[in-house]
């Protein structure tokens, strides 16, 4: 792995123009294809195997006119203050609007509020239910235009008209979050590197990578129905990890330059070391996100796969386009005109960074630090014990939006349950008396305490399948409505025994309840899969038993603490005004399981980046405590910058109006904060300091079985050292030293031969020892680079210049491991 990435880095550096042109061509091709794509949908939920989905399938067969899986809209009318909708003028206007809706494209039916009893007792509020022939994703612009015309016409007549339901078009999401995230990332990168070029490269490559990923996801909508939340999550994650991956590689490249390597060599070594960590870190995120597809919910599958693809693009960009951009930057990336006085001192090796001081503090007080950190996270996690989950509905729409106004108006006129009516299906095909079975179901529903109204049964053409409606008294996302659905389904067992008919509950509210239940049931198994995956991957990377166990436990601490924060803010209402939460509600069902997948990947990112540098120092002979401190010396600042960038990018999504996006942004920001600063940079070094050498032990039998992935580039280092030895200059005979040192050798025919460069002085003093034999490129490069850095990097060689290599060096670089 390290050797391959070393060669890839050097190749992309040398062929930088070709690499950049290829990426430009790829972006252009994807962009052209995405221009004609239909785009993402709002993500209707369907869960095969659940009772609500079976009922929908039956309704599609027996009641095709009902469009069971079609989109729906509620048009809510409210009379002007002091008037009633039953007055002749207002009633005529409402009937005119209903007639206009009936003529709308794709509409299968509209319920008249006056003939169907959909007027409130006060006579001031009414609503019409609009059913569409097509699914939510297929409602076209013409149908949306009619909705808008109805609202405008009603308002001109003095009525208050609002729209609810999944057939209503959502407004475009704000792009302020992305801009804020990029802006904060730019500031952090400038502070970290003190160089505009070094700060600009991660941002540039990240933006190009995110553009490629989002355009590819849009292109995929030609073939797949993807939820709109897919692109949001892909953008959120793709931007964060792309900046982080580029940050780690650029930081390592600058370190290799400081060690005296020529830019091309430094690029190869940076990819061979930091690039290996990027590959494994990206792989953990990709696998965790792709694992969301096993749950069996289409919306969750599209979110996971789209985000995983964005992370994969970020990895490929970091391994190909970034080295090419480093080739254009050359030595100019070392110019640090924006460095503070303290940063310049640290660059010269004077003083200690804050990360080193923190590592020494933790390793001197491991027990106290560990106890405080674990207890603190446990206290934050306490609210998670009260976690309640439900899918968001129109009550979670932004205040002032037409969906939210419709929801609140219906709740005021009829009660909150009218926003989530239940559809009850009686399958009496195996019953001797279908009508009696349907009547028994109607009587049973009427007697339930939490039922506000029941619609009488209507039959299919065969008369053996009945359709009833039940309106709960409680809100669609409340626990009371969830209990009501369970109670109705329990009564279905008795109905089957008495009549032979099956009773099923469906509708949007029931579907949401079934999805929430399925997600709750999948939470623990998915968590077990993710933790097991963490143990296996980290076992391969670090060849240790303790480190994977520690990483997995730290990940669990991060997850439960984050859930505690979400419950406290979104469910309990603590600090809700600060975070822009206008009302409390259960946590969105999708969030915990998405959070587990994403946080697992990000947690493993920091684990790999920080601990791999510790392992690199340890395998080079450092003592355990010293390896911890050295790991923080080289990676602490970069990991801190990466975490600050991720927290900033995710926090920017708190500005989004959607509760789901807002909660995902806060959850990911909190998770990164806890995992990076409390778990990885505090608990991890404390545990490793307590265990010492035992942190890196592995049973001999397991050591023989496991493949050595060499994430720290140890094999590459040995290979390059062997290459330096082979390519060292041959010793020069003493008898010809003076002539060679003079730079001229006269052949027998009297012509002068070319200069030969050796370590002998021109004075001919053969008693002076020659310098130690080193690789010519590295030896000369180190001296020249030190001179450049001392002068501030002004005397840099052109980025396009290349040095000739000896044949032996070329041969070794083709396969340095074999030669070693």
Coordinates of C-alpha atoms in Angstrom, one line a residue, residues 228-578:
X228 CA -33.2 15.1 -1.4
X229 CA -31.5 14.6 2.0
X230 CA -29.0 12.4 0.1
X231 CA -27.3 15.4 -1.5
X232 CA -27.4 17.4 1.7
X233 CA -25.6 14.7 3.7
X234 CA -23.2 14.0 0.9
X235 CA -22.3 17.7 0.7
X236 CA -21.9 17.9 4.4
X237 CA -19.7 14.9 4.8
X238 CA -17.9 15.3 1.5
X239 CA -16.8 18.8 2.2
X240 CA -15.6 18.0 5.7
X241 CA -13.6 14.9 5.0
X242 CA -12.1 16.3 1.7
X243 CA -10.7 19.2 3.6
X244 CA -9.4 17.0 6.3
X245 CA -7.7 14.4 4.0
X246 CA -6.0 17.2 2.0
X247 CA -5.0 18.8 5.3
X248 CA -3.2 15.7 6.5
X249 CA -1.3 15.1 3.2
X250 CA -0.3 18.8 2.8
X251 CA 1.0 18.9 6.4
X252 CA 3.0 15.7 5.9
X253 CA 4.4 17.1 2.6
X254 CA 5.6 20.2 4.4
X255 CA 7.2 18.1 7.0
X256 CA 9.1 16.0 4.4
X257 CA 10.3 19.2 2.8
X258 CA 11.7 20.4 6.1
X259 CA 13.5 17.1 6.5
X260 CA 15.4 18.0 3.3
X261 CA 13.7 16.1 0.5
X262 CA 13.1 17.5 -2.9
X263 CA 9.5 18.4 -3.6
X264 CA 8.8 15.3 -5.8
X265 CA 10.3 13.0 -3.3
X266 CA 8.5 14.7 -0.4
X267 CA 5.2 14.3 -2.3
X268 CA 5.8 10.6 -2.8
X269 CA 6.7 10.1 0.9
X270 CA 3.7 12.1 2.1
X271 CA 1.4 9.9 0.1
X272 CA 3.1 6.8 1.2
X273 CA 2.6 7.7 4.9
X274 CA -0.3 10.1 5.4
X275 CA -1.9 8.8 2.2
X276 CA -2.1 5.3 3.6
X277 CA -3.9 6.7 6.7
X278 CA -6.3 8.6 4.4
X279 CA -7.1 5.4 2.5
X280 CA -7.9 3.4 5.7
X281 CA -9.8 6.3 7.3
X282 CA -11.8 6.8 4.2
X283 CA -12.5 3.1 3.9
X284 CA -14.0 3.0 7.4
X285 CA -16.4 5.9 6.6
X286 CA -17.4 4.3 3.3
X287 CA -18.1 0.9 4.8
X288 CA -20.1 2.4 7.7
X289 CA -22.2 4.6 5.5
X290 CA -22.8 1.8 2.9
X291 CA -23.9 -0.4 5.7
X292 CA -27.0 1.8 6.1
X293 CA -28.4 0.0 3.0
X294 CA -28.8 -3.3 4.9
X295 CA -31.6 -1.8 7.0
X296 CA -34.0 -1.9 4.1
X297 CA -35.3 1.6 4.0
X298 CA -34.9 3.3 0.6
X299 CA -34.4 6.8 1.9
X300 CA -31.7 5.6 4.3
X301 CA -30.1 3.6 1.6
X302 CA -29.8 6.5 -0.8
X303 CA -28.4 8.8 1.9
X304 CA -25.8 6.2 2.9
X305 CA -24.7 5.3 -0.6
X306 CA -24.6 9.0 -1.8
X307 CA -22.5 10.0 1.2
X308 CA -20.2 7.0 0.9
X309 CA -19.6 8.0 -2.8
X310 CA -18.8 11.5 -1.7
X311 CA -16.2 10.2 0.7
X312 CA -14.7 7.9 -1.9
X313 CA -14.4 10.9 -4.3
X314 CA -12.7 12.8 -1.5
X315 CA -10.1 10.0 -1.1
X316 CA -9.4 9.7 -4.8
X317 CA -9.0 13.5 -5.1
X318 CA -6.6 13.6 -2.2
X319 CA -4.5 10.8 -3.8
X320 CA -4.4 12.1 -7.4
X321 CA -5.4 15.8 -7.9
X322 CA -3.8 17.0 -4.7
X323 CA -0.3 15.7 -5.6
X324 CA -0.6 17.3 -9.0
X325 CA -1.5 20.6 -7.3
X326 CA 1.5 20.2 -5.0
X327 CA 3.6 19.9 -8.2
X328 CA 2.5 23.3 -9.3
X329 CA 3.0 24.8 -5.9
X330 CA 6.5 23.3 -5.5
X331 CA 8.6 25.0 -2.8
X332 CA 6.3 28.0 -2.7
X333 CA 4.1 26.1 -0.3
X334 CA 6.8 26.6 2.4
X335 CA 6.5 30.4 2.4
X336 CA 4.8 31.3 5.6
X337 CA 4.4 35.1 5.5
X338 CA 1.3 34.8 7.7
X339 CA 3.0 33.0 10.5
X340 CA 3.0 34.5 14.0
X341 CA 6.1 35.0 16.0
X342 CA 5.3 31.9 18.1
X343 CA 4.6 29.8 15.0
X344 CA 7.9 30.9 13.4
X345 CA 9.7 29.8 16.6
X346 CA 8.0 26.4 16.5
X347 CA 9.1 26.1 12.8
X348 CA 12.7 26.6 13.9
X349 CA 12.3 24.0 16.6
X350 CA 12.2 26.5 19.5
X351 CA 9.7 26.0 22.3
X352 CA 6.9 23.5 22.4
X353 CA 3.5 23.5 20.9
X354 CA 0.3 23.4 22.9
X355 CA -0.4 19.8 21.7
X356 CA 3.0 18.6 23.1
X357 CA 2.3 20.4 26.4
X358 CA -1.1 18.8 26.5
X359 CA 0.2 15.3 25.8
X360 CA 2.8 15.6 28.5
X361 CA 0.1 16.8 31.0
X362 CA -2.1 13.9 30.1
X363 CA 0.7 11.3 30.3
X364 CA 1.8 12.7 33.7
X365 CA -1.8 12.5 35.1
X366 CA -3.4 9.7 33.2
X367 CA -5.7 8.5 36.0
X368 CA -7.2 11.9 36.9
X369 CA -7.6 12.9 33.3
X370 CA -9.3 9.6 32.4
X371 CA -11.7 9.8 35.3
X372 CA -12.7 13.4 34.6
X373 CA -13.2 12.7 30.9
X374 CA -15.3 9.5 31.3
X375 CA -17.5 11.0 34.1
X376 CA -18.0 14.1 32.1
X377 CA -19.2 12.2 29.0
X378 CA -21.4 10.0 31.1
X379 CA -23.1 13.0 32.6
X380 CA -23.8 14.5 29.2
X381 CA -25.2 11.1 28.1
X382 CA -27.8 10.9 30.8
X383 CA -30.6 12.5 28.7
X384 CA -30.2 9.8 26.1
X385 CA -32.0 7.4 28.5
X386 CA -35.2 9.4 27.7
X387 CA -34.7 9.1 23.9
X388 CA -38.0 9.1 21.9
X389 CA -38.0 8.8 18.1
X390 CA -40.5 9.6 15.4
X391 CA -40.4 10.7 11.8
X392 CA -40.8 14.4 11.2
X393 CA -44.0 15.8 9.6
X394 CA -45.3 19.2 8.8
X395 CA -45.1 20.2 12.5
X396 CA -41.3 20.3 11.9
X397 CA -41.5 22.7 9.0
X398 CA -40.1 26.2 9.5
X399 CA -42.5 28.7 11.2
X400 CA -44.2 30.8 8.5
X401 CA -44.0 28.2 5.8
X402 CA -47.3 27.2 4.2
X403 CA -47.0 23.6 5.5
X404 CA -46.5 24.8 9.1
X405 CA -49.4 27.3 8.8
X406 CA -51.7 24.5 7.5
X407 CA -50.7 22.2 10.3
X408 CA -51.3 24.7 13.0
X409 CA -54.6 25.9 11.5
X410 CA -55.9 22.3 11.3
X411 CA -54.9 21.6 14.9
X412 CA -56.7 24.8 16.0
X413 CA -59.9 24.0 14.1
X414 CA -60.2 20.2 14.4
X415 CA -57.5 19.0 16.8
X416 CA -53.9 17.8 16.1
X417 CA -55.0 14.3 15.1
X418 CA -56.6 15.6 11.8
X419 CA -53.0 16.2 10.6
X420 CA -52.4 12.5 10.7
X421 CA -55.5 10.4 9.9
X422 CA -55.3 6.6 9.9
X423 CA -56.4 4.5 7.0
X424 CA -57.9 1.1 8.2
X425 CA -58.2 -1.7 5.7
X426 CA -60.5 -4.7 6.3
X427 CA -59.4 -7.6 4.1
X428 CA -62.6 -9.8 4.2
X429 CA -61.8 -12.0 1.1
X430 CA -61.7 -15.0 3.4
X431 CA -64.7 -14.0 5.5
X432 CA -68.2 -15.4 5.1
X433 CA -69.8 -12.0 5.7
X434 CA -67.5 -9.1 4.6
X435 CA -70.1 -6.4 5.4
X436 CA -70.5 -7.7 8.9
X437 CA -66.7 -7.8 9.4
X438 CA -66.4 -4.2 8.2
X439 CA -69.2 -3.1 10.5
X440 CA -67.5 -4.8 13.5
X441 CA -64.3 -2.9 12.6
X442 CA -66.3 0.4 12.5
X443 CA -67.9 -0.3 15.9
X444 CA -64.5 -1.2 17.4
X445 CA -62.9 2.0 16.2
X446 CA -65.7 4.2 17.4
X447 CA -65.3 2.8 21.0
X448 CA -61.5 3.6 21.3
X449 CA -60.7 6.5 23.6
X450 CA -58.1 8.2 21.4
X451 CA -60.3 8.2 18.3
X452 CA -61.9 11.6 17.5
X453 CA -63.8 10.5 14.4
X454 CA -64.4 7.4 12.2
X455 CA -65.3 7.4 8.5
X456 CA -67.8 4.6 7.6
X457 CA -66.6 1.7 5.4
X458 CA -66.5 1.9 1.7
X459 CA -66.1 -1.3 -0.4
X460 CA -64.3 -2.3 -3.6
X461 CA -66.2 -3.5 -6.6
X462 CA -66.1 -7.1 -5.4
X463 CA -67.4 -6.1 -2.0
X464 CA -64.8 -8.1 0.0
X465 CA -62.3 -5.3 0.9
X466 CA -63.4 -2.3 3.0
X467 CA -61.7 1.0 3.5
X468 CA -62.3 3.0 6.8
X469 CA -60.8 6.2 8.2
X470 CA -59.9 7.0 11.8
X471 CA -58.8 10.4 13.1
X472 CA -56.8 10.3 16.4
X473 CA -57.2 12.9 19.1
X474 CA -53.5 13.2 19.5
X475 CA -50.7 14.6 17.2
X476 CA -49.2 12.2 14.6
X477 CA -45.8 12.1 16.2
X478 CA -47.1 11.6 19.8
X479 CA -46.7 8.5 21.8
X480 CA -50.5 8.4 22.2
X481 CA -51.0 8.0 18.5
X482 CA -48.3 5.3 18.4
X483 CA -50.2 3.4 21.1
X484 CA -53.5 3.9 19.3
X485 CA -52.1 2.2 16.1
X486 CA -50.8 -0.7 18.3
X487 CA -54.2 -1.0 20.0
X488 CA -56.1 -1.1 16.6
X489 CA -53.8 -3.8 15.3
X490 CA -54.2 -5.8 18.5
X491 CA -58.0 -5.7 18.0
X492 CA -57.4 -7.0 14.5
X493 CA -56.5 -10.4 16.0
X494 CA -59.9 -10.7 17.7
X495 CA -61.7 -9.5 14.5
X496 CA -59.9 -12.3 12.6
X497 CA -61.0 -14.9 15.1
X498 CA -64.7 -13.7 15.0
X499 CA -65.1 -13.0 11.2
X500 CA -62.0 -14.4 9.4
X501 CA -61.2 -10.9 8.1
X502 CA -57.8 -9.3 8.5
X503 CA -57.4 -5.7 9.7
X504 CA -54.5 -3.5 8.7
X505 CA -53.6 0.1 9.5
X506 CA -51.8 2.3 7.0
X507 CA -51.6 5.9 5.9
X508 CA -48.7 8.3 6.3
X509 CA -48.9 8.3 10.1
X510 CA -48.9 4.5 10.3
X511 CA -46.0 4.2 7.7
X512 CA -44.0 6.7 9.8
X513 CA -44.6 4.7 12.9
X514 CA -43.6 1.4 11.2
X515 CA -40.4 3.1 9.9
X516 CA -39.6 4.4 13.3
X517 CA -40.1 1.0 14.9
X518 CA -37.9 -0.7 12.3
X519 CA -35.2 1.9 12.8
X520 CA -35.4 1.4 16.6
X521 CA -35.1 -2.3 16.2
X522 CA -32.1 -2.0 13.8
X523 CA -30.2 0.4 16.1
X524 CA -28.5 -2.1 18.4
X525 CA -27.7 -4.7 15.6
X526 CA -26.3 -2.0 13.4
X527 CA -24.2 -0.6 16.3
X528 CA -22.8 -4.1 16.9
X529 CA -21.9 -4.4 13.3
X530 CA -20.2 -1.1 13.2
X531 CA -18.2 -1.7 16.4
X532 CA -17.2 -5.2 15.2
X533 CA -16.0 -3.6 12.0
X534 CA -14.0 -1.1 14.0
X535 CA -12.3 -3.8 15.9
X536 CA -11.3 -5.7 12.8
X537 CA -10.0 -2.7 10.8
X538 CA -8.0 -1.2 13.7
X539 CA -6.6 -4.7 14.5
X540 CA -5.2 -4.7 10.9
X541 CA -4.0 -1.2 11.0
X542 CA -2.3 -1.1 14.4
X543 CA -1.6 -4.8 15.1
X544 CA -2.8 -4.4 18.7
X545 CA -5.6 -5.8 20.8
X546 CA -5.9 -2.9 23.2
X547 CA -6.1 0.0 20.7
X548 CA -9.1 -1.4 18.8
X549 CA -11.0 -2.1 22.1
X550 CA -10.2 1.4 23.3
X551 CA -11.2 3.0 20.0
X552 CA -14.6 1.1 20.0
X553 CA -15.4 2.0 23.6
X554 CA -14.5 5.7 22.9
X555 CA -16.8 5.6 19.9
X556 CA -19.6 4.4 22.0
X557 CA -19.0 7.2 24.5
X558 CA -19.1 9.7 21.7
X559 CA -22.4 8.3 20.4
X560 CA -24.3 8.2 23.7
X561 CA -23.0 11.7 24.7
X562 CA -24.2 13.1 21.3
X563 CA -27.6 11.5 21.7
X564 CA -27.8 13.1 25.2
X565 CA -27.1 16.5 23.7
X566 CA -29.8 16.0 21.0
X567 CA -32.4 14.8 23.5
X568 CA -31.7 17.8 25.9
X569 CA -32.1 20.3 23.1
X570 CA -34.6 19.0 20.6
X571 CA -36.7 16.8 23.0
X572 CA -36.4 18.6 26.4
X573 CA -36.0 22.1 25.0
X574 CA -32.8 23.1 26.8
X575 CA -31.1 26.0 25.1
X576 CA -33.6 25.6 22.2
X577 CA -33.7 29.4 21.5
X578 CA -29.9 29.5 21.0

